Coordinates of C-alpha atoms and ligand atoms in Angstrom, one line a residue:
M14 CA 110.6 126.3 100.0
N15 CA 110.9 127.6 96.5
D16 CA 108.5 130.0 94.9
G17 CA 110.0 129.8 91.5
S18 CA 111.0 126.6 89.7
M19 CA 109.6 123.1 90.3
D20 CA 111.8 120.5 91.9
P21 CA 113.5 118.3 89.3
E22 CA 111.6 115.3 90.9
V23 CA 108.2 116.6 89.8
P24 CA 107.8 115.5 86.2
A25 CA 106.8 117.9 83.4
A26 CA 103.5 116.0 83.0
V27 CA 102.6 117.4 86.5
Q28 CA 104.3 120.8 86.2
D29 CA 102.6 121.7 82.9
L30 CA 99.2 121.4 84.5
F31 CA 99.7 124.5 86.7
D32 CA 100.2 127.9 85.1
A33 CA 102.0 130.6 87.1
D34 CA 98.7 132.1 88.5
L35 CA 97.3 128.8 89.8
R36 CA 100.7 127.8 91.2
R37 CA 100.9 131.1 93.1
A38 CA 97.4 130.9 94.3
L39 CA 97.8 127.4 95.7
I40 CA 101.0 128.2 97.5
A41 CA 99.5 131.3 99.0
L42 CA 96.4 129.3 100.1
R43 CA 98.6 126.6 101.7
R44 CA 100.7 129.2 103.5
A45 CA 97.6 131.0 104.8
I46 CA 96.0 127.8 106.1
H47 CA 99.3 126.7 107.7
A48 CA 99.8 130.1 109.4
D49 CA 96.3 130.0 110.9
P50 CA 95.7 126.4 112.1
E51 CA 92.5 125.5 113.8
L52 CA 91.6 122.4 115.9
S53 CA 89.0 119.7 115.0
F54 CA 85.5 121.1 114.5
Q55 CA 86.8 124.7 115.0
E56 CA 88.1 125.2 111.4
E57 CA 85.9 128.3 110.8
R58 CA 88.5 130.6 109.3
T59 CA 90.0 127.7 107.3
A60 CA 86.5 126.8 105.9
Q61 CA 86.1 130.5 104.9
K62 CA 89.4 130.5 103.1
L63 CA 88.5 127.3 101.2
E64 CA 85.0 128.6 100.3
R65 CA 86.7 131.7 98.8
A66 CA 89.1 129.6 96.9
L67 CA 86.4 127.4 95.5
A68 CA 83.9 130.2 94.7
P69 CA 85.2 130.9 91.1
I70 CA 85.4 127.2 90.0
A71 CA 82.7 125.2 91.9
T72 CA 79.0 125.1 92.2
D73 CA 76.8 124.1 95.2
I74 CA 79.4 125.2 97.7
R75 CA 78.0 124.4 101.2
R76 CA 78.9 123.5 104.7
A77 CA 78.7 120.0 106.0
A78 CA 79.6 118.6 109.4
K79 CA 79.8 122.1 110.9
T80 CA 83.1 123.3 109.6
G81 CA 83.4 121.1 106.5
V82 CA 83.0 122.5 103.0
V83 CA 81.6 120.5 100.1
A84 CA 81.6 121.7 96.5
R85 CA 80.7 120.3 93.1
I86 CA 82.8 120.5 90.0
R87 CA 80.7 120.0 86.9
G88 CA 81.5 117.1 84.6
R89 CA 80.9 116.7 80.9
D90 CA 77.8 114.6 81.5
S91 CA 75.6 115.5 84.5
S92 CA 74.0 112.0 84.4
A93 CA 77.3 110.2 84.8
P94 CA 78.3 108.6 88.2
L95 CA 79.4 111.0 90.9
V96 CA 83.0 110.7 92.3
A97 CA 84.4 112.4 95.4
I98 CA 87.8 113.8 96.4
R99 CA 88.5 114.3 100.1
G100 CA 91.0 116.5 101.8
D101 CA 91.0 116.9 105.6
I102 CA 91.6 120.3 107.1
D103 CA 92.1 120.2 110.9
A104 CA 95.3 120.9 112.9
L105 CA 96.7 119.5 116.2
P106 CA 97.4 120.8 119.7
V107 CA 101.2 120.9 119.0
R108 CA 103.5 123.9 119.4
E109 CA 105.2 124.5 116.1
E110 CA 109.0 124.5 115.8
T111 CA 109.5 124.4 112.1
G112 CA 110.9 128.0 111.8
L113 CA 109.0 128.3 108.5
P114 CA 108.3 131.9 107.4
F115 CA 104.6 131.0 107.4
A116 CA 104.7 129.1 110.8
S117 CA 101.6 129.0 113.0
H118 CA 100.7 132.2 114.7
N119 CA 98.1 130.5 116.9
E120 CA 100.0 129.5 120.1
G121 CA 100.0 125.7 120.7
V122 CA 98.1 124.8 117.5
M123 CA 99.9 123.5 114.4
H124 CA 99.4 121.8 111.1
A125 CA 101.6 119.0 112.3
C126 CA 99.9 116.3 110.1
G127 CA 100.0 118.2 106.8
H128 CA 96.3 118.7 106.5
D129 CA 97.1 122.3 105.3
V130 CA 98.5 120.6 102.2
H131 CA 95.6 118.1 101.9
A132 CA 93.1 121.0 101.9
T133 CA 95.1 122.8 99.3
W134 CA 95.6 119.9 97.0
A135 CA 91.9 119.2 97.1
V136 CA 91.3 122.8 95.9
G137 CA 94.1 122.4 93.3
A138 CA 92.4 119.2 92.0
A139 CA 89.1 121.1 91.8
D140 CA 90.8 123.7 89.7
L141 CA 92.3 121.1 87.4
L142 CA 88.9 119.4 87.0
A143 CA 87.2 122.7 86.3
R144 CA 89.7 123.2 83.4
N145 CA 89.6 119.7 82.2
P146 CA 86.4 118.1 83.5
A147 CA 85.8 114.4 84.3
M148 CA 83.0 112.5 82.7
G149 CA 80.7 113.0 85.7
D150 CA 80.5 115.6 88.4
V151 CA 83.2 115.5 91.1
L152 CA 82.5 116.4 94.7
V153 CA 85.3 118.1 96.6
V154 CA 84.9 117.2 100.3
L155 CA 87.0 119.3 102.7
Q156 CA 86.5 117.3 105.9
P157 CA 87.0 118.7 109.4
A158 CA 88.1 116.8 112.5
E159 CA 90.2 113.9 111.1
E160 CA 92.4 113.9 114.1
T161 CA 89.6 113.1 116.5
G162 CA 88.2 110.4 114.1
R163 CA 84.8 112.2 114.2
G164 CA 84.9 114.2 111.0
A165 CA 84.4 111.4 108.5
P166 CA 81.4 110.0 110.3
A167 CA 79.9 113.5 110.6
I168 CA 80.3 114.0 106.8
I169 CA 78.6 110.7 106.2
E170 CA 75.8 111.6 108.6
S171 CA 75.2 114.9 106.9
G172 CA 74.2 113.1 103.7
A173 CA 76.8 115.1 101.6
L174 CA 78.1 111.8 100.1
D175 CA 74.7 110.4 99.1
G176 CA 75.0 109.1 95.6
V177 CA 78.8 109.1 95.5
R178 CA 80.1 106.0 93.7
A179 CA 83.9 106.3 94.5
I180 CA 86.0 108.4 96.9
F181 CA 89.7 109.2 96.9
G182 CA 92.1 110.9 99.3
G183 CA 95.7 110.9 100.4
H184 CA 98.2 111.7 103.1
V185 CA 101.5 113.5 102.8
D186 CA 104.4 111.3 103.9
R187 CA 108.0 112.4 104.3
R188 CA 109.2 108.9 104.2
F189 CA 108.7 109.3 100.4
A190 CA 110.2 111.9 98.2
V191 CA 108.1 114.5 96.4
G192 CA 107.0 112.8 93.2
Q193 CA 106.6 109.3 94.7
V194 CA 103.1 108.0 95.3
V195 CA 101.9 104.8 97.1
A196 CA 98.7 103.4 95.7
D197 CA 98.6 99.9 97.2
E198 CA 95.7 97.5 97.2
G199 CA 94.8 95.9 100.6
P200 CA 95.5 97.1 104.1
L201 CA 97.1 100.5 104.6
A202 CA 96.1 101.6 108.1
A203 CA 94.7 99.8 111.2
S204 CA 91.5 100.0 113.1
A205 CA 91.8 101.6 116.5
D206 CA 89.2 100.5 119.1
T207 CA 89.4 100.8 122.8
F208 CA 88.1 98.6 125.6
E209 CA 87.5 98.9 129.3
I210 CA 87.1 96.0 131.7
E211 CA 85.8 96.4 135.2
L212 CA 86.2 93.4 137.4
V213 CA 83.9 93.6 140.4
G214 CA 84.4 91.3 143.5
Q215 CA 84.1 91.7 147.2
G216 CA 86.4 93.9 149.3
A217 CA 87.8 92.7 152.6
H218 CA 90.7 93.1 155.1
A219 CA 94.0 92.2 153.5
A220 CA 94.6 89.6 156.3
R221 CA 91.3 87.8 155.6
P222 CA 91.4 87.1 151.9
H223 CA 88.9 84.2 152.3
E224 CA 86.2 86.8 153.0
S225 CA 87.0 88.6 149.7
A226 CA 86.5 88.0 146.0
D227 CA 89.9 89.7 145.1
P228 CA 89.8 91.6 141.8
I229 CA 93.5 92.2 141.9
V230 CA 94.3 88.5 141.6
G231 CA 91.7 88.4 138.8
V232 CA 93.4 91.2 137.0
G233 CA 96.8 89.3 137.2
A234 CA 95.2 86.3 135.5
L235 CA 93.4 88.4 133.0
I236 CA 96.4 90.4 131.8
G237 CA 98.2 87.1 131.0
A238 CA 95.2 85.5 129.3
I239 CA 94.6 88.6 127.1
Q240 CA 98.1 88.1 125.6
T241 CA 96.9 84.8 124.1
I242 CA 94.5 86.5 121.8
V243 CA 97.3 87.6 119.4
S244 CA 99.6 84.7 120.2
R245 CA 97.1 81.8 120.1
R246 CA 93.8 82.9 118.5
L247 CA 94.8 85.3 115.7
N248 CA 96.0 83.8 112.4
P249 CA 99.7 84.8 112.6
A250 CA 99.6 85.8 108.9
H251 CA 97.2 88.7 110.0
P252 CA 98.7 91.5 112.0
G253 CA 97.0 92.6 115.2
V254 CA 97.8 94.3 118.5
V255 CA 96.0 94.1 121.9
T256 CA 97.6 96.4 124.4
I257 CA 96.5 97.1 128.0
G258 CA 97.4 100.7 128.7
T259 CA 96.0 101.3 132.1
V260 CA 95.4 99.3 135.3
H261 CA 93.7 100.8 138.3
A262 CA 92.8 99.2 141.6
G263 CA 93.2 99.6 145.3
T264 CA 93.7 102.3 147.9
A265 CA 95.9 100.9 150.6
P266 CA 98.4 98.0 151.1
N267 CA 96.2 96.4 153.8
V268 CA 92.9 96.6 151.9
I269 CA 91.5 94.2 149.3
P270 CA 89.5 96.4 146.9
D271 CA 86.2 95.5 145.5
R272 CA 86.9 96.4 141.9
A273 CA 89.7 96.9 139.4
T274 CA 89.7 98.5 136.0
L275 CA 91.8 97.8 132.8
R276 CA 91.8 99.9 129.7
G277 CA 93.4 99.1 126.4
T278 CA 93.4 99.2 122.6
V279 CA 92.9 96.7 119.8
R280 CA 94.4 97.2 116.4
A281 CA 93.7 95.2 113.2
V282 CA 93.9 95.6 109.5
D283 CA 91.0 93.4 108.4
A284 CA 87.4 93.2 109.7
P285 CA 87.4 89.5 110.7
S286 CA 90.6 89.9 112.8
R287 CA 89.1 93.0 114.4
R288 CA 85.9 91.2 115.3
L289 CA 87.7 88.2 116.6
M290 CA 90.0 90.2 118.9
L291 CA 87.2 92.3 120.3
D292 CA 85.0 89.2 120.9
E293 CA 87.9 87.4 122.6
V294 CA 88.6 90.4 124.9
Q295 CA 85.0 90.1 126.0
R296 CA 84.9 86.3 126.3
I297 CA 88.2 86.0 128.2
A298 CA 87.3 88.8 130.6
E299 CA 84.0 87.2 131.4
T300 CA 85.5 83.7 131.7
I301 CA 88.4 84.7 133.9
A302 CA 86.1 86.8 136.0
A303 CA 83.9 83.8 136.6
A304 CA 86.9 81.6 137.5
Y305 CA 87.8 84.1 140.2
R306 CA 84.3 84.6 141.5
L307 CA 84.2 88.1 140.0
S308 CA 81.9 89.8 137.5
A309 CA 83.2 91.5 134.4
K310 CA 81.7 94.6 132.9
V311 CA 83.2 95.0 129.4
T312 CA 82.8 98.2 127.4
L313 CA 84.0 98.2 123.8
E314 CA 84.3 101.5 122.0
L315 CA 84.6 101.2 118.3
G316 CA 87.0 103.7 116.7
T317 CA 88.1 104.0 113.1
P318 CA 87.9 100.9 111.0
P319 CA 91.0 99.7 109.1
I320 CA 91.8 101.1 105.7
V321 CA 91.7 98.4 103.1
N322 CA 92.0 99.7 99.6
P323 CA 89.8 97.6 97.3
P324 CA 91.2 96.2 93.9
N325 CA 89.1 98.2 91.4
A326 CA 89.4 101.7 92.8
T327 CA 93.0 101.2 93.6
A328 CA 93.7 100.2 90.0
W329 CA 92.1 103.5 88.9
A330 CA 94.3 105.5 91.2
R331 CA 97.4 103.5 90.1
R332 CA 96.6 104.1 86.5
A333 CA 96.2 107.8 87.1
A334 CA 99.5 108.1 89.2
T335 CA 101.5 106.0 86.7
S336 CA 100.3 108.1 83.7
L337 CA 101.4 111.3 85.5
L338 CA 104.5 110.2 87.3
G339 CA 105.8 107.2 85.5
E340 CA 105.9 103.5 86.6
S341 CA 109.0 103.9 88.8
S342 CA 107.5 106.6 91.0
V343 CA 104.4 104.6 92.0
V344 CA 106.1 102.7 94.9
P345 CA 105.0 100.1 97.5
L346 CA 104.4 101.2 101.1
G347 CA 106.8 98.5 102.2
F348 CA 105.6 98.4 105.8
L349 CA 102.2 98.2 107.4
N350 CA 101.0 101.3 109.4
L351 CA 99.1 100.4 112.5
A352 CA 98.0 104.0 113.1
G353 CA 94.4 105.0 112.3
E354 CA 92.9 107.3 109.6
D355 CA 89.3 108.2 109.6
F356 CA 89.0 108.0 105.7
A357 CA 88.4 104.3 106.6
H358 CA 84.8 105.2 107.5
Y359 CA 84.2 106.2 103.8
L360 CA 85.7 103.0 102.5
E361 CA 83.3 100.9 104.6
R362 CA 80.5 102.4 102.5
I363 CA 82.0 103.5 99.2
P364 CA 84.7 102.0 97.1
G365 CA 87.8 104.2 96.9
C366 CA 91.5 104.4 97.5
F367 CA 93.7 106.2 100.1
L368 CA 97.1 107.2 98.8
R369 CA 100.4 108.2 100.4
I370 CA 101.9 111.2 98.6
G371 CA 105.6 111.8 99.0
A372 CA 106.4 115.0 100.8
R373 CA 110.1 115.1 101.4
E374 CA 112.1 117.7 99.5
P375 CA 115.4 116.7 97.9
G376 CA 117.9 116.2 100.7
G377 CA 115.2 116.6 103.4
A378 CA 114.8 114.4 106.5
P379 CA 111.9 111.9 107.0
I380 CA 110.3 113.9 109.8
P381 CA 107.4 112.0 111.4
A382 CA 103.9 113.5 111.3
H383 CA 102.6 115.0 114.6
A384 CA 106.2 116.2 115.4
P385 CA 106.7 119.9 116.1
K386 CA 109.2 120.1 113.2
F387 CA 106.9 118.4 110.6
Y388 CA 106.0 120.1 107.4
A389 CA 105.2 118.9 103.9
A390 CA 107.4 120.0 101.0
E391 CA 105.5 122.6 99.0
E392 CA 105.8 120.7 95.7
S393 CA 103.7 117.9 97.2
I394 CA 100.6 120.2 96.7
F395 CA 101.0 119.8 93.0
V396 CA 101.6 116.1 92.9
G397 CA 98.6 115.5 95.2
A398 CA 96.3 117.8 93.2
A399 CA 97.3 116.3 89.8
V400 CA 97.0 112.7 91.0
L401 CA 93.7 113.2 92.7
A402 CA 92.2 115.1 89.7
E403 CA 93.4 112.4 87.3
T404 CA 92.2 109.6 89.6
A405 CA 88.7 111.2 89.6
R406 CA 88.8 111.3 85.8
V407 CA 89.8 107.7 85.4
A408 CA 87.2 106.5 88.0
S409 CA 84.5 108.6 86.5
E410 CA 85.2 107.2 83.0
A411 CA 85.3 103.6 84.3
L412 CA 82.1 103.9 86.3
S413 CA 80.4 105.5 83.3
V414 CA 81.3 102.5 81.1
E415 CA 79.9 100.1 83.8
R416 CA 76.6 101.9 83.9
Ligands
ZN7 ZN1 97.4 113.2 112.2
ZN8 ZN1 96.8 113.3 109.1

């Protein structure tokens, strides 16, 4: 933590955007949010802090999706296309062990994913856009409940994004130093869907298997067959995972049960692979069940889609990040992340780009998110705010020309 001077990694082009008052206000806001973390859809005090911070600079400040806050920053031309910046605001049920002076004082709840910084840089971006407006208006979307994957769909459902032509957001990442930004085109995070398969047969005495339709033998065959989805059906150039996480059947060693249940997850980074794997889970379950004189009840629960950054919007974000940080600081992700991120719901409907923003201070360790010792370096607030504000300007300009 340093209250005074910027890290040397943060270039002057970013530092100069923040005067001492704004810098102090953003650090204080981040620390207040971090110290008072709230779980998904319970972010009431967080929303109030954000509303207070936005009041002097934004118009149309309102709630969306219960504890979300949406505000508008006026552009130079009110008829120009509308662009949105999203910051998520919820915390996790994790007991904080950072030892920070502004550590959580809510027992068992912690900003272990850096959403305290995401909320703050969205407010910072709003401030920069109020001082130096984009061509069109910019919506600042402070989204609740990212961790449960329910916040983004609720924001969409609320209608708050109607008319938005491009949307941008980012995530702190301690694998990258403060001042580095990832703005890669293509897949960035995986879809995360779950399935449940119930095989129903006929129970019997363990000594009289011929009177049964044994679901346990069916489960044995099914587990092996499901492994062929990734190894034999999926194009090996496309990453994917099918994992069976639970298997439940039976009550006693001398009883053949009448049913068995499997649960698992499917991960993909493109829509066709996702569809293929889910369809194959269903088809293989039904076919294997039939082969063993069982019936299969397959329940697919769609979670977050994959994040796939489209070319145009990603080019705008890259241009913005490069102009602020220099070519060498816009770095490739270098590895595919098969975790989920609910920003993907926006990208299914609206072009945009999801960024990774370096959050490791000089000499710091690459602490993984969701760990009790995780925190984002304070300076990442300013990089995130500057890059998102400039990305909104570039996008707004480009969309205005296209009109
Ligand atoms: Zn998280
Ligand atoms: Zn997160």
